[in-house]
PDB file of C-alpha atoms in Angstrom:
ATOM      1  CA  MET G   8     -20.983 -86.438  82.910  1.00 78.00           C
ATOM      2  CA  GLU G   9     -18.130 -85.947  80.253  1.00 85.00           C
ATOM      3  CA  ARG G  10     -20.886 -83.331  78.742  1.00 87.00           C
ATOM      4  CA  ARG G  11     -20.684 -81.435  81.375  1.00 80.00           C
ATOM      5  CA  ARG G  12     -17.589 -81.341  82.118  1.00 85.00           C
ATOM      6  CA  GLU G  13     -16.721 -80.449  78.643  1.00 90.00           C
ATOM      7  CA  ALA G  14     -18.839 -76.994  79.139  1.00 89.00           C
ATOM      8  CA  GLY G  15     -16.166 -76.527  81.701  1.00 87.00           C
ATOM      9  CA  VAL G  16     -18.152 -77.516  84.602  1.00 81.00           C
ATOM     10  CA  ARG G  17     -15.789 -79.246  87.603  1.00 82.00           C
ATOM     11  CA  VAL G  18     -16.848 -82.823  88.164  1.00 81.00           C
ATOM     12  CA  GLY G  19     -16.259 -84.536  91.003  1.00 81.00           C
ATOM     13  CA  LEU G  20     -16.648 -88.514  91.358  1.00 80.00           C
ATOM     14  CA  LEU G  21     -17.320 -89.590  94.921  1.00 82.00           C
ATOM     15  CA  PRO G  22     -16.799 -93.236  96.516  1.00 85.00           C
ATOM     16  CA  LEU G  23     -19.866 -95.781  96.862  1.00 84.00           C
ATOM     17  CA  GLY G  24     -20.851 -95.018 100.280  1.00 86.00           C
ATOM     18  CA  VAL G  25     -18.738 -92.437 101.467  1.00 85.00           C
ATOM     19  CA  VAL G  26     -21.594 -90.038 101.664  1.00 82.00           C
ATOM     20  CA  GLY G  27     -24.365 -90.745 104.561  1.00 84.00           C
ATOM     21  CA  ALA G  28     -27.740 -91.033 103.251  1.00 80.00           C
ATOM     22  CA  GLN G  29     -28.554 -87.796 105.130  1.00 78.00           C
ATOM     23  CA  PHE G  30     -26.534 -86.325 102.821  1.00 77.00           C
ATOM     24  CA  HIS G  31     -27.978 -87.265  99.841  1.00 76.00           C
ATOM     25  CA  VAL G  32     -28.590 -83.857  97.824  1.00 73.00           C
ATOM     26  CA  ASN G  33     -28.969 -82.424  94.075  1.00 72.00           C
ATOM     27  CA  LEU G  34     -26.913 -79.124  95.356  1.00 74.00           C
ATOM     28  CA  THR G  35     -25.098 -76.740  93.859  1.00 76.00           C
ATOM     29  CA  LEU G  36     -22.363 -74.378  95.701  1.00 74.00           C
ATOM     30  CA  TRP G  37     -21.430 -70.786  93.569  1.00 74.00           C
ATOM     31  CA  ASP G  38     -18.397 -69.229  94.884  1.00 75.00           C
ATOM     32  CA  GLY G  39     -18.370 -70.467  98.694  1.00 72.00           C
ATOM     33  CA  SER G  40     -21.065 -68.285  99.560  1.00 76.00           C
ATOM     34  CA  SER G  41     -24.242 -68.990  97.205  1.00 77.00           C
ATOM     35  CA  CYS G  42     -25.948 -72.215  97.323  1.00 75.00           C
ATOM     36  CA  TRP G  43     -28.725 -73.611  95.613  1.00 73.00           C
ATOM     37  CA  GLU G  44     -30.675 -77.793  95.581  1.00 69.00           C
ATOM     38  CA  ALA G  45     -33.285 -79.043  93.992  1.00 67.00           C
ATOM     39  CA  ARG G  46     -35.668 -79.485  97.207  1.00 62.00           C
ATOM     40  CA  MET G  47     -35.266 -77.838  99.973  1.00 56.00           C
ATOM     41  CA  THR G  48     -36.324 -79.613 103.631  1.00 57.00           C
ATOM     42  CA  ALA G  49     -38.174 -77.579 106.447  1.00 56.00           C
ATOM     43  CA  HIS G  50     -34.406 -77.441 108.138  1.00 62.00           C
ATOM     44  CA  GLY G  51     -32.355 -77.231 105.421  1.00 58.00           C
ATOM     45  CA  GLU G  52     -30.236 -74.078 105.091  1.00 61.00           C
ATOM     46  CA  ILE G  53     -27.035 -72.899 103.355  1.00 59.00           C
ATOM     47  CA  ASP G  54     -24.920 -73.782 105.981  1.00 65.00           C
ATOM     48  CA  ARG G  55     -25.872 -77.417 106.154  1.00 70.00           C
ATOM     49  CA  LEU G  56     -25.386 -77.356 101.740  1.00 70.00           C
ATOM     50  CA  THR G  57     -21.861 -75.982 102.189  1.00 73.00           C
ATOM     51  CA  ARG G  58     -20.826 -78.832 105.120  1.00 78.00           C
ATOM     52  CA  VAL G  59     -22.469 -81.391 102.527  1.00 80.00           C
ATOM     53  CA  PHE G  60     -19.921 -80.222  99.300  1.00 80.00           C
ATOM     54  CA  ASP G  61     -16.929 -79.537 101.307  1.00 84.00           C
ATOM     55  CA  LEU G  62     -17.549 -83.365 102.606  1.00 85.00           C
ATOM     56  CA  CYS G  63     -18.259 -84.323  98.385  1.00 84.00           C
ATOM     57  CA  ALA G  64     -15.176 -82.291  97.819  1.00 83.00           C
ATOM     58  CA  SER G  65     -12.901 -83.874 100.019  1.00 87.00           C
ATOM     59  CA  ALA G  66     -14.048 -87.298  98.909  1.00 88.00           C
ATOM     60  CA  ALA G  67     -14.588 -86.775  95.113  1.00 86.00           C
ATOM     61  CA  THR G  68     -11.562 -87.633  92.658  1.00 82.00           C
ATOM     62  CA  LEU G  69     -11.711 -84.563  90.147  1.00 74.00           C
ATOM     63  CA  ARG G  70     -11.486 -84.207  86.771  1.00 71.00           C
ATOM     64  CA  ASP G  71     -10.394 -81.417  84.629  1.00 65.00           C
TER      65      ASP G  71
END
């Protein structure tokens, strides 16, 4: 995590248990309009990824 932060990535740390198991995904969100998920499910949609990202971002302690 420190290497990524030092490289300019904005890193957020989530408290344990704040995100339900259905939202345990590996995702990236660029500029609020494009998402990528490492493993897409049959119902995996960008809208779901945006909701997951927003949930994580609101609960995270951001380190700049």
